mmCIF file of C-alpha atoms in Angstrom:
data_model
loop_
_atom_site.group_PDB
_atom_site.id
_atom_site.type_symbol
_atom_site.label_atom_id
_atom_site.label_comp_id
_atom_site.label_asym_id
_atom_site.label_seq_id
_atom_site.Cartn_x
_atom_site.Cartn_y
_atom_site.Cartn_z
ATOM 1 C CA UNK A 31 -25.325 -11.923 28.158
ATOM 2 C CA UNK A 32 -24.663 -10.006 24.944
ATOM 3 C CA UNK A 33 -24.355 -12.018 21.738
ATOM 4 C CA UNK A 34 -21.469 -11.947 19.306
ATOM 5 C CA UNK A 35 -23.309 -9.749 16.831
ATOM 6 C CA UNK A 36 -22.642 -6.045 16.490
ATOM 7 C CA UNK A 37 -24.304 -3.405 14.326
ATOM 8 C CA UNK A 38 -23.002 -0.080 13.047
ATOM 9 C CA UNK A 39 -25.948 2.295 12.845
ATOM 10 C CA UNK A 40 -26.781 5.947 12.208
ATOM 11 C CA UNK A 41 -24.169 6.639 9.537
ATOM 12 C CA UNK A 42 -23.664 6.781 5.800
ATOM 13 C CA UNK A 43 -22.139 3.518 4.595
ATOM 14 C CA UNK A 44 -19.485 3.684 1.851
ATOM 15 C CA UNK A 45 -19.039 0.098 0.686
ATOM 16 C CA UNK A 46 -17.054 1.793 -1.142
ATOM 17 C CA UNK A 47 -18.582 1.163 -4.586
ATOM 18 C CA UNK A 48 -21.907 2.566 -3.425
ATOM 19 C CA UNK A 49 -23.235 4.865 -0.723
ATOM 20 C CA UNK A 50 -26.052 3.701 1.553
ATOM 21 C CA UNK A 51 -27.417 6.691 3.443
ATOM 22 C CA UNK A 52 -28.334 5.887 6.106
ATOM 23 C CA UNK A 53 -26.982 2.360 6.313
ATOM 24 C CA UNK A 54 -26.394 -0.545 8.669
ATOM 25 C CA UNK A 55 -23.452 -2.933 8.823
ATOM 26 C CA UNK A 56 -24.130 -6.110 10.795
ATOM 27 C CA UNK A 57 -21.108 -8.003 12.116
ATOM 28 C CA UNK A 58 -21.067 -11.593 13.348
ATOM 29 C CA UNK A 59 -17.768 -12.519 14.992
ATOM 30 C CA UNK A 60 -14.870 -11.489 12.773
ATOM 31 C CA UNK A 61 -16.905 -11.258 9.555
ATOM 32 C CA UNK A 62 -19.525 -8.975 8.044
ATOM 33 C CA UNK A 63 -22.939 -10.612 7.946
ATOM 34 C CA UNK A 64 -25.081 -8.017 6.169
ATOM 35 C CA UNK A 65 -24.991 -4.493 4.736
ATOM 36 C CA UNK A 66 -27.964 -2.365 3.710
ATOM 37 C CA UNK A 67 -30.563 0.182 4.636
ATOM 38 C CA UNK A 68 -32.091 -0.071 8.139
ATOM 39 C CA UNK A 69 -35.270 -1.671 6.792
ATOM 40 C CA UNK A 70 -33.207 -4.264 4.899
ATOM 41 C CA UNK A 71 -30.990 -5.399 7.770
ATOM 42 C CA UNK A 72 -32.869 -6.546 10.885
ATOM 43 C CA UNK A 73 -30.715 -6.155 13.995
ATOM 44 C CA UNK A 74 -31.057 -8.895 16.656
ATOM 45 C CA UNK A 75 -32.213 -7.599 20.020
ATOM 46 C CA UNK A 76 -29.070 -8.785 21.789
ATOM 47 C CA UNK A 77 -26.666 -7.271 19.251
ATOM 48 C CA UNK A 78 -24.413 -4.477 20.420
ATOM 49 C CA UNK A 79 -25.061 -1.194 18.597
ATOM 50 C CA UNK A 80 -22.276 1.198 17.600
ATOM 51 C CA UNK A 81 -23.695 4.640 16.872
ATOM 52 C CA UNK A 82 -21.802 6.382 14.050
ATOM 53 C CA UNK A 83 -23.491 9.664 15.052
ATOM 54 C CA UNK A 84 -24.098 10.700 11.459
ATOM 55 C CA UNK A 85 -20.515 10.094 10.353
ATOM 56 C CA UNK A 86 -19.091 7.840 7.620
ATOM 57 C CA UNK A 87 -18.902 4.056 7.928
ATOM 58 C CA UNK A 88 -16.333 2.561 5.552
ATOM 59 C CA UNK A 89 -13.856 -0.309 5.158
ATOM 60 C CA UNK A 90 -10.534 -0.181 6.952
ATOM 61 C CA UNK A 91 -7.758 1.360 4.875
ATOM 62 C CA UNK A 92 -5.234 -0.823 3.037
ATOM 63 C CA UNK A 93 -1.638 0.273 2.468
ATOM 64 C CA UNK A 94 0.244 -1.915 -0.004
ATOM 65 C CA UNK A 95 3.480 0.069 0.309
ATOM 66 C CA UNK A 96 4.634 0.963 3.819
ATOM 67 C CA UNK A 97 8.132 0.577 5.257
ATOM 68 C CA UNK A 98 7.968 1.826 8.809
ATOM 69 C CA UNK A 99 6.671 3.902 11.679
ATOM 70 C CA UNK A 100 7.293 4.781 15.333
ATOM 71 C CA UNK A 101 11.044 4.434 14.761
ATOM 72 C CA UNK A 102 10.886 0.910 13.330
ATOM 73 C CA UNK A 103 11.466 -0.307 9.784
ATOM 74 C CA UNK A 104 10.338 -3.592 8.251
ATOM 75 C CA UNK A 105 13.900 -4.041 6.970
ATOM 76 C CA UNK A 106 15.278 -4.052 10.527
ATOM 77 C CA UNK A 107 14.952 -7.823 10.553
ATOM 78 C CA UNK A 108 13.164 -8.230 13.870
ATOM 79 C CA UNK A 109 9.649 -9.366 14.684
ATOM 80 C CA UNK A 110 9.202 -6.462 17.098
ATOM 81 C CA UNK A 111 10.022 -3.945 14.353
ATOM 82 C CA UNK A 112 7.265 -5.324 12.124
ATOM 83 C CA UNK A 113 4.826 -5.351 15.049
ATOM 84 C CA UNK A 114 5.713 -1.732 15.879
ATOM 85 C CA UNK A 115 4.968 -0.687 12.288
ATOM 86 C CA UNK A 116 1.691 -2.633 12.364
ATOM 87 C CA UNK A 117 0.598 -0.948 15.595
ATOM 88 C CA UNK A 118 1.523 2.532 14.396
ATOM 89 C CA UNK A 119 -0.543 2.321 11.227
ATOM 90 C CA UNK A 120 -3.547 0.591 12.795
ATOM 91 C CA UNK A 121 -3.858 3.577 15.142
ATOM 92 C CA UNK A 122 -4.396 5.718 12.043
ATOM 93 C CA UNK A 123 -7.035 3.462 10.489
ATOM 94 C CA UNK A 124 -4.899 1.178 8.299
ATOM 95 C CA UNK A 125 -6.297 -2.272 9.030
ATOM 96 C CA UNK A 126 -4.319 -4.230 6.390
ATOM 97 C CA UNK A 127 -0.875 -3.589 4.945
ATOM 98 C CA UNK A 128 2.073 -5.027 3.091
ATOM 99 C CA UNK A 129 5.165 -4.758 5.309
ATOM 100 C CA UNK A 130 7.660 -3.394 2.808
ATOM 101 C CA UNK A 131 11.394 -4.056 2.898
ATOM 102 C CA UNK A 132 14.001 -1.831 1.289
ATOM 103 C CA UNK A 133 17.428 -2.429 -0.204
ATOM 104 C CA UNK A 134 19.787 -4.290 2.124
ATOM 105 C CA UNK A 135 22.495 -6.954 2.054
ATOM 106 C CA UNK A 136 20.800 -10.245 1.173
ATOM 107 C CA UNK A 137 21.282 -11.866 4.633
ATOM 108 C CA UNK A 138 19.518 -8.898 6.212
ATOM 109 C CA UNK A 139 16.776 -9.097 3.591
ATOM 110 C CA UNK A 140 16.113 -12.747 4.477
ATOM 111 C CA UNK A 141 15.986 -11.879 8.197
ATOM 112 C CA UNK A 142 13.448 -9.168 7.421
ATOM 113 C CA UNK A 143 11.374 -11.615 5.358
ATOM 114 C CA UNK A 144 11.476 -14.161 8.193
ATOM 115 C CA UNK A 145 10.292 -11.564 10.715
ATOM 116 C CA UNK A 146 7.349 -10.611 8.499
ATOM 117 C CA UNK A 147 6.460 -14.287 8.031
ATOM 118 C CA UNK A 148 6.386 -14.726 11.804
ATOM 119 C CA UNK A 149 4.026 -11.763 12.233
ATOM 120 C CA UNK A 150 1.785 -13.163 9.507
ATOM 121 C CA UNK A 151 1.661 -16.538 11.254
ATOM 122 C CA UNK A 152 1.131 -15.094 14.742
ATOM 123 C CA UNK A 153 -0.535 -11.680 14.591
ATOM 124 C CA UNK A 154 -0.559 -9.759 17.847
ATOM 125 C CA UNK A 155 -3.151 -7.522 19.486
ATOM 126 C CA UNK A 156 -3.473 -3.989 18.219
ATOM 127 C CA UNK A 157 -1.667 -4.751 14.961
ATOM 128 C CA UNK A 158 -2.826 -4.110 11.408
ATOM 129 C CA UNK A 159 -3.214 -7.321 9.416
ATOM 130 C CA UNK A 160 -0.039 -8.164 7.459
ATOM 131 C CA UNK A 161 -1.196 -9.439 4.058
ATOM 132 C CA UNK A 162 2.249 -10.447 2.804
ATOM 133 C CA UNK A 163 5.772 -9.274 2.107
ATOM 134 C CA UNK A 164 6.442 -6.450 -0.324
ATOM 135 C CA UNK A 165 10.086 -6.596 -1.385
ATOM 136 C CA UNK A 166 11.178 -3.194 -2.681
ATOM 137 C CA UNK A 167 14.908 -3.439 -2.863
ATOM 138 C CA UNK A 168 18.136 -4.413 -4.598
ATOM 139 C CA UNK A 169 16.796 -5.275 -8.079
ATOM 140 C CA UNK A 170 16.829 -1.675 -9.316
ATOM 141 C CA UNK A 171 18.411 0.646 -11.827
ATOM 142 C CA UNK A 172 21.242 2.642 -10.271
ATOM 143 C CA UNK A 173 20.147 5.641 -12.335
ATOM 144 C CA UNK A 174 16.669 5.523 -10.717
ATOM 145 C CA UNK A 175 17.731 4.415 -7.236
ATOM 146 C CA UNK A 176 16.142 7.290 -5.306
ATOM 147 C CA UNK A 177 16.901 6.803 -1.615
ATOM 148 C CA UNK A 178 18.463 3.352 -2.108
ATOM 149 C CA UNK A 179 22.232 3.047 -1.653
ATOM 150 C CA UNK A 180 23.857 2.313 -5.034
ATOM 151 C CA UNK A 181 26.233 -0.298 -3.587
ATOM 152 C CA UNK A 182 23.268 -2.449 -2.516
ATOM 153 C CA UNK A 183 21.697 -2.614 -5.963
ATOM 154 C CA UNK A 184 22.353 -5.833 -7.846
ATOM 155 C CA UNK A 185 20.481 -8.807 -9.217
ATOM 156 C CA UNK A 186 20.552 -12.071 -7.231
ATOM 157 C CA UNK A 187 22.905 -14.918 -8.033
ATOM 158 C CA UNK A 188 21.473 -18.425 -8.522
ATOM 159 C CA UNK A 189 21.453 -19.287 -4.803
ATOM 160 C CA UNK A 190 19.912 -15.951 -3.833
ATOM 161 C CA UNK A 191 17.269 -16.324 -6.522
ATOM 162 C CA UNK A 192 16.282 -19.735 -5.140
ATOM 163 C CA UNK A 193 16.127 -18.277 -1.643
ATOM 164 C CA UNK A 194 13.835 -15.529 -2.925
ATOM 165 C CA UNK A 195 11.605 -18.142 -4.555
ATOM 166 C CA UNK A 196 11.370 -20.046 -1.259
ATOM 167 C CA UNK A 197 9.197 -17.246 0.164
ATOM 168 C CA UNK A 198 6.366 -17.873 -2.306
ATOM 169 C CA UNK A 199 3.215 -18.053 -0.195
ATOM 170 C CA UNK A 200 4.396 -15.187 1.990
ATOM 171 C CA UNK A 201 5.806 -12.924 -0.717
ATOM 172 C CA UNK A 202 2.851 -10.895 -1.988
ATOM 173 C CA UNK A 203 4.639 -8.302 -4.101
ATOM 174 C CA UNK A 204 8.030 -7.684 -5.684
ATOM 175 C CA UNK A 205 9.203 -4.351 -7.098
ATOM 176 C CA UNK A 206 11.843 -4.762 -9.795
ATOM 177 C CA UNK A 207 13.456 -2.860 -12.665
ATOM 178 C CA UNK A 208 12.403 -5.064 -15.594
ATOM 179 C CA UNK A 209 15.308 -4.010 -17.824
ATOM 180 C CA UNK A 210 17.907 -5.511 -15.477
ATOM 181 C CA UNK A 211 19.599 -8.704 -16.704
ATOM 182 C CA UNK A 212 17.715 -11.735 -15.392
ATOM 183 C CA UNK A 213 14.649 -9.717 -14.380
ATOM 184 C CA UNK A 214 12.276 -11.316 -16.885
ATOM 185 C CA UNK A 215 13.020 -14.802 -15.553
ATOM 186 C CA UNK A 216 12.159 -13.665 -12.022
ATOM 187 C CA UNK A 217 9.018 -11.914 -13.252
ATOM 188 C CA UNK A 218 7.800 -15.027 -15.072
ATOM 189 C CA UNK A 219 8.499 -17.410 -12.199
ATOM 190 C CA UNK A 220 6.945 -15.333 -9.427
ATOM 191 C CA UNK A 221 3.947 -14.002 -11.371
ATOM 192 C CA UNK A 222 2.962 -17.556 -12.279
ATOM 193 C CA UNK A 223 2.891 -18.314 -8.552
ATOM 194 C CA UNK A 224 0.614 -15.470 -7.554
ATOM 195 C CA UNK A 225 3.136 -12.776 -6.649
ATOM 196 C CA UNK A 226 2.256 -9.244 -7.774
ATOM 197 C CA UNK A 227 5.127 -8.022 -9.935
ATOM 198 C CA UNK A 228 5.546 -4.274 -9.906
ATOM 199 C CA UNK A 229 7.886 -2.177 -12.014
ATOM 200 C CA UNK A 230 9.790 0.473 -10.142
ATOM 201 C CA UNK A 231 13.100 2.267 -9.631
ATOM 202 C CA UNK A 232 13.532 1.549 -13.312
ATOM 203 C CA UNK A 233 15.054 3.245 -16.351
ATOM 204 C CA UNK A 234 13.133 1.031 -18.786
ATOM 205 C CA UNK A 235 11.897 2.238 -22.136
ATOM 206 C CA UNK A 236 8.199 1.843 -22.957
ATOM 207 C CA UNK A 237 8.962 -1.232 -25.086
ATOM 208 C CA UNK A 238 10.814 -2.893 -22.212
ATOM 209 C CA UNK A 239 7.836 -2.283 -19.925
ATOM 210 C CA UNK A 240 5.581 -3.997 -22.474
ATOM 211 C CA UNK A 241 7.920 -7.012 -22.638
ATOM 212 C CA UNK A 242 7.773 -7.236 -18.850
ATOM 213 C CA UNK A 243 3.979 -7.101 -18.995
ATOM 214 C CA UNK A 244 4.021 -10.086 -21.330
ATOM 215 C CA UNK A 245 6.152 -11.878 -18.720
ATOM 216 C CA UNK A 246 3.640 -11.110 -15.957
ATOM 217 C CA UNK A 247 4.231 -7.593 -14.597
ATOM 218 C CA UNK A 248 0.886 -5.965 -13.681
ATOM 219 C CA UNK A 249 1.599 -2.951 -11.473
ATOM 220 C CA UNK A 250 3.850 0.113 -11.258
ATOM 221 C CA UNK A 251 5.365 1.312 -7.981
ATOM 222 C CA UNK A 252 4.907 4.938 -6.792
ATOM 223 C CA UNK A 253 4.168 6.604 -10.123
ATOM 224 C CA UNK A 254 6.656 9.348 -11.157
ATOM 225 C CA UNK A 255 8.990 8.517 -8.258
ATOM 226 C CA UNK A 256 12.152 6.706 -9.351
ATOM 227 C CA UNK A 257 11.310 5.820 -12.937
ATOM 228 C CA UNK A 258 11.965 6.677 -16.573
ATOM 229 C CA UNK A 259 9.878 9.075 -18.563
ATOM 230 C CA UNK A 260 10.025 10.863 -21.918
ATOM 231 C CA UNK A 261 13.622 11.342 -23.165
ATOM 232 C CA UNK A 262 15.609 11.845 -26.337
ATOM 233 C CA UNK A 263 17.845 9.130 -27.723
ATOM 234 C CA UNK A 264 19.483 10.726 -30.715
ATOM 235 C CA UNK A 265 16.877 12.709 -32.640
ATOM 236 C CA UNK A 266 13.908 10.626 -31.461
ATOM 237 C CA UNK A 267 11.761 10.925 -28.358
ATOM 238 C CA UNK A 268 11.188 7.727 -26.391
ATOM 239 C CA UNK A 269 8.615 7.241 -23.664
ATOM 240 C CA UNK A 270 9.345 5.360 -20.485
ATOM 241 C CA UNK A 271 7.727 3.691 -17.504
ATOM 242 C CA UNK A 272 5.649 6.716 -16.524
ATOM 243 C CA UNK A 273 3.924 6.857 -19.897
ATOM 244 C CA UNK A 274 3.405 3.084 -19.938
ATOM 245 C CA UNK A 275 1.781 3.203 -16.508
ATOM 246 C CA UNK A 276 -0.611 5.906 -17.623
ATOM 247 C CA UNK A 277 -1.759 4.457 -20.948
ATOM 248 C CA UNK A 278 -1.448 0.670 -20.701
ATOM 249 C CA UNK A 279 -4.771 -0.896 -19.709
ATOM 250 C CA UNK A 280 -3.001 -3.931 -18.277
ATOM 251 C CA UNK A 281 -1.185 -1.936 -15.606
ATOM 252 C CA UNK A 282 -2.433 -0.666 -12.281
ATOM 253 C CA UNK A 283 -0.415 1.868 -10.347
ATOM 254 C CA UNK A 284 -0.126 3.843 -7.114
ATOM 255 C CA UNK A 285 0.697 7.366 -5.981
ATOM 256 C CA UNK A 286 2.297 8.586 -2.766
ATOM 257 C CA UNK A 287 -0.454 11.013 -1.806
ATOM 258 C CA UNK A 288 1.279 12.712 1.124
ATOM 259 C CA UNK A 289 1.164 16.171 -0.464
ATOM 260 C CA UNK A 290 4.931 16.327 -0.947
ATOM 261 C CA UNK A 291 5.997 13.671 -3.451
ATOM 262 C CA UNK A 292 3.610 14.803 -6.182
ATOM 263 C CA UNK A 293 1.924 18.110 -6.980
ATOM 264 C CA UNK A 294 -1.843 18.258 -7.225
ATOM 265 C CA UNK A 295 -1.677 18.464 -11.028
ATOM 266 C CA UNK A 296 0.063 15.094 -11.346
ATOM 267 C CA UNK A 297 -2.310 13.414 -8.912
ATOM 268 C CA UNK A 298 -5.235 14.706 -10.967
ATOM 269 C CA UNK A 299 -3.561 13.464 -14.145
ATOM 270 C CA UNK A 300 -3.044 9.991 -12.690
ATOM 271 C CA UNK A 301 -6.676 9.845 -11.555
ATOM 272 C CA UNK A 302 -8.047 10.976 -14.921
ATOM 273 C CA UNK A 303 -5.894 8.491 -16.836
ATOM 274 C CA UNK A 304 -6.335 5.421 -14.614
ATOM 275 C CA UNK A 305 -9.536 5.990 -12.642
ATOM 276 C CA UNK A 306 -10.293 4.833 -9.127
ATOM 277 C CA UNK A 307 -10.363 1.186 -10.253
ATOM 278 C CA UNK A 308 -6.703 1.109 -11.359
ATOM 279 C CA UNK A 309 -5.061 3.726 -9.146
ATOM 280 C CA UNK A 310 -4.489 3.297 -5.434
ATOM 281 C CA UNK A 311 -3.013 5.505 -2.747
ATOM 282 C CA UNK A 312 0.010 4.457 -0.704
ATOM 283 C CA UNK A 313 1.833 6.096 2.172
ATOM 284 C CA UNK A 314 5.346 4.749 1.445
ATOM 285 C CA UNK A 315 5.900 5.681 5.091
ATOM 286 C CA UNK A 316 9.346 5.238 6.581
ATOM 287 C CA UNK A 317 10.393 4.815 10.207
ATOM 288 C CA UNK A 318 9.831 8.479 11.149
ATOM 289 C CA UNK A 319 6.061 8.174 10.647
ATOM 290 C CA UNK A 320 4.539 8.969 14.032
ATOM 291 C CA UNK A 321 7.707 10.646 15.317
ATOM 292 C CA UNK A 322 9.184 14.127 15.139
ATOM 293 C CA UNK A 323 12.110 15.734 13.330
ATOM 294 C CA UNK A 324 15.510 14.075 13.397
ATOM 295 C CA UNK A 325 17.981 11.904 11.512
ATOM 296 C CA UNK A 326 17.016 8.402 10.432
ATOM 297 C CA UNK A 327 18.363 5.651 8.191
ATOM 298 C CA UNK A 328 16.578 4.434 5.064
ATOM 299 C CA UNK A 329 17.939 1.707 2.770
ATOM 300 C CA UNK A 330 21.534 2.345 3.776
ATOM 301 C CA UNK A 331 21.310 6.148 3.508
ATOM 302 C CA UNK A 332 20.813 8.943 6.032
ATOM 303 C CA UNK A 333 17.384 10.578 5.934
ATOM 304 C CA UNK A 334 16.372 13.829 7.576
ATOM 305 C CA UNK A 335 12.998 15.088 8.773
ATOM 306 C CA UNK A 336 13.325 18.805 9.358
ATOM 307 C CA UNK A 337 11.596 20.829 12.037
ATOM 308 C CA UNK A 338 8.102 21.554 10.771
ATOM 309 C CA UNK A 339 8.629 19.277 7.764
ATOM 310 C CA UNK A 340 6.176 16.635 6.664
ATOM 311 C CA UNK A 341 8.472 14.412 4.615
ATOM 312 C CA UNK A 342 11.863 12.686 4.833
ATOM 313 C CA UNK A 343 14.722 14.068 2.727
ATOM 314 C CA UNK A 344 18.095 12.692 1.699
ATOM 315 C CA UNK A 345 21.088 14.221 3.481
ATOM 316 C CA UNK A 346 21.789 16.622 0.588
ATOM 317 C CA UNK A 347 18.144 17.779 0.621
ATOM 318 C CA UNK A 348 17.899 17.074 -3.115
ATOM 319 C CA UNK A 349 15.495 14.108 -3.017
ATOM 320 C CA UNK A 350 12.765 12.580 -0.920
ATOM 321 C CA UNK A 351 13.665 9.599 1.267
ATOM 322 C CA UNK A 352 10.140 8.369 1.937
ATOM 323 C CA UNK A 353 7.047 9.848 3.499
ATOM 324 C CA UNK A 354 6.099 10.101 7.156
ATOM 325 C CA UNK A 355 2.379 9.974 6.427
ATOM 326 C CA UNK A 356 -0.405 7.455 6.983
ATOM 327 C CA UNK A 357 -3.115 6.265 4.626
ATOM 328 C CA UNK A 358 -5.616 8.380 6.535
ATOM 329 C CA UNK A 359 -3.538 11.482 5.806
ATOM 330 C CA UNK A 360 -3.310 10.488 2.140
ATOM 331 C CA UNK A 361 -7.085 10.072 1.985
ATOM 332 C CA UNK A 362 -7.530 13.436 3.640
ATOM 333 C CA UNK A 363 -5.165 15.099 1.165
ATOM 334 C CA UNK A 364 -6.754 13.799 -2.031
ATOM 335 C CA UNK A 365 -10.232 14.790 -0.827
ATOM 336 C CA UNK A 366 -9.532 18.130 0.822
ATOM 337 C CA UNK A 367 -6.688 19.402 -1.390
ATOM 338 C CA UNK A 368 -6.747 17.502 -4.696
ATOM 339 C CA UNK A 369 -10.550 17.626 -4.787
ATOM 340 C CA UNK A 370 -11.457 13.992 -5.466
ATOM 341 C CA UNK A 371 -14.914 12.779 -4.485
ATOM 342 C CA UNK A 372 -14.905 10.923 -1.178
ATOM 343 C CA UNK A 373 -16.394 7.721 -2.580
ATOM 344 C CA UNK A 374 -13.706 7.405 -5.257
ATOM 345 C CA UNK A 375 -10.953 8.381 -2.824
ATOM 346 C CA UNK A 376 -12.109 5.711 -0.376
ATOM 347 C CA UNK A 377 -12.154 3.152 -3.163
ATOM 348 C CA UNK A 378 -8.536 4.043 -3.965
ATOM 349 C CA UNK A 379 -7.400 3.176 -0.442
ATOM 350 C CA UNK A 380 -9.669 0.192 0.271
ATOM 351 C CA UNK A 381 -11.131 -1.875 -2.552
ATOM 352 C CA UNK A 382 -8.614 -0.954 -5.256
ATOM 353 C CA UNK A 383 -5.503 -2.046 -3.329
ATOM 354 C CA UNK A 384 -7.356 -5.188 -2.247
ATOM 355 C CA UNK A 385 -8.251 -5.915 -5.868
ATOM 356 C CA UNK A 386 -4.681 -5.291 -7.016
ATOM 357 C CA UNK A 387 -3.561 -7.972 -4.555
ATOM 358 C CA UNK A 388 -6.445 -10.307 -5.418
ATOM 359 C CA UNK A 389 -7.748 -10.117 -1.840
ATOM 360 C CA UNK A 390 -11.044 -8.315 -2.431
ATOM 361 C CA UNK A 391 -13.120 -11.267 -1.185
ATOM 362 C CA UNK A 392 -11.515 -10.839 2.244
ATOM 363 C CA UNK A 393 -10.706 -7.172 2.758
ATOM 364 C CA UNK A 394 -11.298 -3.770 1.221
ATOM 365 C CA UNK A 395 -15.080 -3.655 1.100
ATOM 366 C CA UNK A 396 -18.132 -3.813 3.315
ATOM 367 C CA UNK A 397 -19.715 -6.974 1.982
ATOM 368 C CA UNK A 398 -21.033 -10.196 3.524
ATOM 369 C CA UNK A 399 -18.220 -12.649 4.203
ATOM 370 C CA UNK A 400 -15.423 -10.067 4.306
ATOM 371 C CA UNK A 401 -13.445 -9.438 7.466
ATOM 372 C CA UNK A 402 -15.125 -6.887 9.706
ATOM 373 C CA UNK A 403 -12.393 -4.282 9.249
ATOM 374 C CA UNK A 404 -14.477 -1.137 9.632
ATOM 375 C CA UNK A 405 -13.904 2.543 10.322
ATOM 376 C CA UNK A 406 -16.161 5.359 11.387
ATOM 377 C CA UNK A 407 -14.656 8.555 9.953
ATOM 378 C CA UNK A 408 -15.527 12.046 11.079
ATOM 379 C CA UNK A 409 -17.482 13.576 8.224
ATOM 380 C CA UNK A 410 -15.593 16.886 8.340
ATOM 381 C CA UNK A 411 -12.010 15.853 9.131
ATOM 382 C CA UNK A 412 -11.945 12.217 7.918
ATOM 383 C CA UNK A 413 -10.192 11.193 11.126
ATOM 384 C CA UNK A 414 -11.140 7.795 12.608
ATOM 385 C CA UNK A 415 -13.646 7.864 15.445
ATOM 386 C CA UNK A 416 -13.963 4.073 15.644
ATOM 387 C CA UNK A 417 -11.512 1.457 14.344
ATOM 388 C CA UNK A 418 -12.560 -2.187 14.120
ATOM 389 C CA UNK A 419 -10.248 -5.005 13.072
ATOM 390 C CA UNK A 420 -11.679 -8.468 12.484
ATOM 391 C CA UNK A 421 -14.800 -7.732 14.518
ATOM 392 C CA UNK A 422 -12.919 -6.261 17.486
ATOM 393 C CA UNK A 423 -13.108 -2.569 18.330
ATOM 394 C CA UNK A 424 -9.501 -1.483 18.835
ATOM 395 C CA UNK A 425 -10.134 2.266 19.108
ATOM 396 C CA UNK A 426 -13.187 4.293 19.984
#
């Protein structure tokens, strides 16, 4: 009878902070037991061997900003919707994610939170691991609303604020416009309780971003998308959230690397300013991810995916309404089009998002004690050949 151990062999291991070529990853149950060169990692005789066939062995991808897929949205407010999103993105190699809610009436927001909590408590088969709720909605600047309906954007009253606070322990991340009245109080309270506070959909001046950092804000949501940048106020030029994200050492940030939201030049700029340690990739995928062209709803607005299109647009075709990509497609784009080195690109969609969330001891790297969330990627196409989640092969 075969033992519980399993070994990935005959591939180049990207941990991702170093490359071991060739390398071995030894798995015991749901955790990684050892990583190293073949002569450093003895493989028990009864261990199952997974042959990488000369391809790349790396951690499972982590998406800390993803709304939907396969027709479902995490804001729908049902457990099945969250599970559908989790299944869609696991198929593409995302092994951990933050189910992300959008702007909605507060009762619907709470239903969506409750559904995500249920999936976190009782994960199902074939589902990416839900690391926590990402609330991206309501607490935004109307001027920087993007694809969020203006009538939904407001700060919470006292009762709604207390309800929001009740999700501490499940709430992993909150995106908020720090210049809104009452925002700093929310930032202080939640950041002190381990919630990642992220500035986004904001018209804040640089100085207001710095005040929010002092209150506990550490991250910036989808850089360049829905945020202030250099402007004139009277005769003077004032920088905004974009500039703060790029130059402030205390801020990490993310880019939607689907090939539509940002041109190559801006992705290169973000990488050169922040580096792989402080810049992660996100899909920001909406419900059309995995489906074809058609009309969809996003945050109270109609969104359109056109025939042959690779992104969702608002009804007037003047703005993006979310991506339809996966993290694997984002990885592929920054390597094959933007020209980033594979090791750094992998770090930006594995270890860096895990570190931003403070979860790097569990996910995001091939290291002893971490969950055995492991991919084998085709060396030429970067498509998953094998997907493992928690020690179980779910594809390949």
